[in-house]
């Protein structure tokens, strides 16, 4: 997100005088979030297990709780949405070519059918299974990885299932 350097009043005045050449006060990124992988730079040929979460706060908490900054074999990434796109998968495979295991630690709402009747989580797990051992964890309702304590996360990870 970028903000124009002019004041709101100056932008409004300009836009009234120039309706065909309006200036936006803020400009959002043109990039597609479904292509971004938060934490991609942390992956290496030593990474064998990857925990996938939805966002920055989930990743930050997992990294802190599991002390992943000092662990080269296990890493956590954020996908910014409740899905893993083909371009994200390709980026992950290029960086961590010895990757064997993926733990899906997505928010609980991904296991609830959407308006089309599809369960987002099922599609994600199924798309990854041809390439990796995929494990799922069940997070408590109304709680995500960004809200977990160490003991909660330890219990949940020890109950991961294929």
Short mmCIF file of C-alpha atoms in Angstrom, two decimals:
data_model
loop_
_atom_site.label_atom_id
_atom_site.label_comp_id
_atom_site.label_asym_id
_atom_site.label_seq_id
_atom_site.Cartn_x
_atom_site.Cartn_y
_atom_site.Cartn_z
CA UNK A 1 0.00 0.00 0.00
CA UNK A 2 1.36 3.39 -0.99
CA UNK A 3 0.03 6.78 0.09
CA UNK A 4 0.08 9.86 -2.11
CA UNK A 5 2.16 12.70 -0.64
CA UNK A 6 -0.54 15.33 -1.15
CA UNK A 7 -3.06 16.02 1.60
CA UNK A 8 -6.59 14.64 1.33
CA UNK A 9 -7.98 18.15 0.72
CA UNK A 10 -5.51 18.83 -2.09
CA UNK A 11 -6.30 15.48 -3.74
CA UNK A 12 -10.07 16.12 -3.47
CA UNK A 13 -9.67 19.57 -5.01
CA UNK A 14 -7.55 18.18 -7.87
CA UNK A 15 -10.03 15.35 -8.50
CA UNK A 16 -12.94 17.84 -8.73
CA UNK A 17 -11.07 19.87 -11.33
CA UNK A 18 -9.83 16.80 -13.24
CA UNK A 19 -12.54 14.13 -13.14
CA UNK A 20 -10.93 12.14 -15.97
CA UNK A 21 -7.47 12.08 -14.33
CA UNK A 22 -8.30 11.32 -10.72
CA UNK A 23 -5.55 10.72 -8.20
CA UNK A 24 -5.99 7.95 -5.67
CA UNK A 25 -5.07 8.78 -2.09
CA UNK A 26 -3.87 5.22 -1.51
CA UNK A 27 -2.68 2.66 -4.00
CA UNK A 28 -2.78 -1.02 -3.14
CA UNK A 29 -0.20 -3.45 -4.39
CA UNK A 30 -0.77 -4.81 -7.87
CA UNK A 31 0.69 -8.19 -6.92
CA UNK A 32 -1.47 -11.23 -6.42
CA UNK A 33 -1.38 -12.47 -2.85
CA UNK A 34 -1.96 -16.01 -3.99
CA UNK A 35 1.55 -16.03 -5.45
CA UNK A 36 3.32 -14.80 -2.32
CA UNK A 37 4.95 -17.12 0.22
CA UNK A 38 5.83 -15.54 3.54
CA UNK A 39 9.06 -17.09 4.81
CA UNK A 40 10.16 -18.55 1.47
CA UNK A 41 13.68 -17.18 1.98
CA UNK A 42 14.05 -19.33 5.11
CA UNK A 43 13.70 -22.61 3.20
CA UNK A 44 16.78 -24.53 2.09
CA UNK A 45 17.92 -27.94 0.89
CA UNK A 46 17.97 -28.97 4.57
CA UNK A 47 14.25 -28.28 5.04
CA UNK A 48 12.38 -31.60 5.34
CA UNK A 49 9.21 -30.54 7.15
CA UNK A 50 7.12 -27.49 6.44
CA UNK A 51 4.28 -26.06 8.51
CA UNK A 52 1.84 -24.05 6.38
CA UNK A 53 -0.23 -21.34 8.06
CA UNK A 54 -2.42 -18.57 6.66
CA UNK A 55 -0.81 -15.34 7.73
CA UNK A 56 2.00 -13.33 9.22
CA UNK A 57 0.87 -13.50 12.85
CA UNK A 58 0.34 -17.26 12.69
CA UNK A 59 3.84 -17.68 11.22
CA UNK A 60 5.43 -15.38 13.74
CA UNK A 61 3.89 -17.26 16.67
CA UNK A 62 4.80 -20.71 15.29
CA UNK A 63 8.39 -19.59 14.65
CA UNK A 64 8.62 -18.27 18.20
CA UNK A 65 6.92 -21.20 19.96
CA UNK A 66 8.88 -23.88 18.11
CA UNK A 67 12.12 -21.86 17.91
CA UNK A 68 12.26 -22.38 14.15
CA UNK A 69 14.82 -19.63 13.60
CA UNK A 70 17.48 -22.06 14.82
CA UNK A 71 16.03 -25.15 13.12
CA UNK A 72 16.98 -25.84 9.50
CA UNK A 73 14.95 -29.05 9.09
CA UNK A 74 11.57 -27.63 10.11
CA UNK A 75 10.24 -24.30 8.82
CA UNK A 76 6.96 -22.42 8.73
CA UNK A 77 5.53 -20.40 5.85
CA UNK A 78 2.44 -18.23 5.42
CA UNK A 79 0.30 -18.33 2.29
CA UNK A 80 -1.91 -15.26 2.99
CA UNK A 81 -5.01 -17.22 2.02
CA UNK A 82 -6.49 -20.57 2.88
CA UNK A 83 -5.01 -22.25 -0.16
CA UNK A 84 -1.73 -23.17 -1.81
CA UNK A 85 -1.63 -22.08 -5.44
CA UNK A 86 0.40 -23.89 -8.11
CA UNK A 87 2.84 -20.95 -8.25
CA UNK A 88 3.35 -21.09 -4.46
CA UNK A 89 3.92 -24.84 -4.62
CA UNK A 90 6.50 -24.42 -7.37
CA UNK A 91 8.35 -21.75 -5.36
CA UNK A 92 8.38 -24.00 -2.30
CA UNK A 93 9.66 -27.00 -4.27
CA UNK A 94 12.46 -24.96 -5.86
CA UNK A 95 13.70 -23.69 -2.48
CA UNK A 96 13.21 -26.85 -0.43
CA UNK A 97 13.84 -29.66 -2.88
CA UNK A 98 14.32 -32.25 -0.10
CA UNK A 99 10.96 -31.43 1.44
CA UNK A 100 9.14 -34.58 2.56
CA UNK A 101 6.44 -33.54 5.05
CA UNK A 102 3.86 -30.78 5.15
CA UNK A 103 1.78 -29.98 8.20
CA UNK A 104 -1.32 -27.98 7.36
CA UNK A 105 -2.03 -25.64 10.27
CA UNK A 106 -4.74 -23.58 8.63
CA UNK A 107 -7.45 -21.69 10.48
CA UNK A 108 -10.47 -23.76 11.62
CA UNK A 109 -12.81 -21.97 9.20
CA UNK A 110 -11.07 -23.72 6.28
CA UNK A 111 -12.78 -26.95 7.34
CA UNK A 112 -16.26 -25.41 7.01
CA UNK A 113 -18.04 -25.62 3.63
CA UNK A 114 -18.04 -22.32 1.71
CA UNK A 115 -20.95 -20.86 -0.29
CA UNK A 116 -20.25 -23.30 -3.12
CA UNK A 117 -20.42 -26.22 -0.66
CA UNK A 118 -16.69 -26.96 -0.93
CA UNK A 119 -14.41 -27.40 2.06
CA UNK A 120 -11.26 -25.37 1.23
CA UNK A 121 -9.01 -27.50 3.45
CA UNK A 122 -9.79 -30.73 1.57
CA UNK A 123 -8.70 -29.26 -1.74
CA UNK A 124 -5.42 -28.03 -0.28
CA UNK A 125 -4.52 -31.36 1.31
CA UNK A 126 -5.47 -33.30 -1.83
CA UNK A 127 -3.40 -31.03 -4.09
CA UNK A 128 -0.28 -31.58 -1.94
CA UNK A 129 -0.58 -35.35 -1.33
CA UNK A 130 0.91 -36.44 -4.67
CA UNK A 131 4.16 -34.69 -3.72
CA UNK A 132 4.47 -34.89 0.08
CA UNK A 133 3.41 -36.67 3.25
CA UNK A 134 0.62 -34.33 4.33
CA UNK A 135 -0.45 -34.09 7.95
CA UNK A 136 -3.42 -32.22 9.29
CA UNK A 137 -3.96 -30.71 12.68
CA UNK A 138 -7.23 -29.73 14.30
CA UNK A 139 -7.20 -26.28 15.81
CA UNK A 140 -9.84 -25.35 18.38
CA UNK A 141 -12.81 -23.40 17.04
CA UNK A 142 -12.24 -19.62 17.14
CA UNK A 143 -8.50 -20.06 17.66
CA UNK A 144 -5.67 -20.02 15.15
CA UNK A 145 -1.92 -20.56 15.31
CA UNK A 146 -1.33 -16.91 16.18
CA UNK A 147 -3.30 -17.36 19.42
CA UNK A 148 -1.71 -20.60 20.66
CA UNK A 149 0.50 -21.15 23.68
CA UNK A 150 3.44 -23.55 23.54
CA UNK A 151 1.58 -26.29 25.43
CA UNK A 152 -1.47 -25.97 23.16
CA UNK A 153 0.67 -26.16 20.04
CA UNK A 154 2.66 -29.10 21.40
CA UNK A 155 -0.55 -31.05 22.08
CA UNK A 156 -2.01 -30.22 18.69
CA UNK A 157 1.15 -31.12 16.75
CA UNK A 158 1.52 -34.42 18.62
CA UNK A 159 -1.98 -35.30 17.40
CA UNK A 160 -1.31 -34.50 13.72
CA UNK A 161 -2.76 -37.10 11.39
CA UNK A 162 -2.39 -38.00 7.68
#
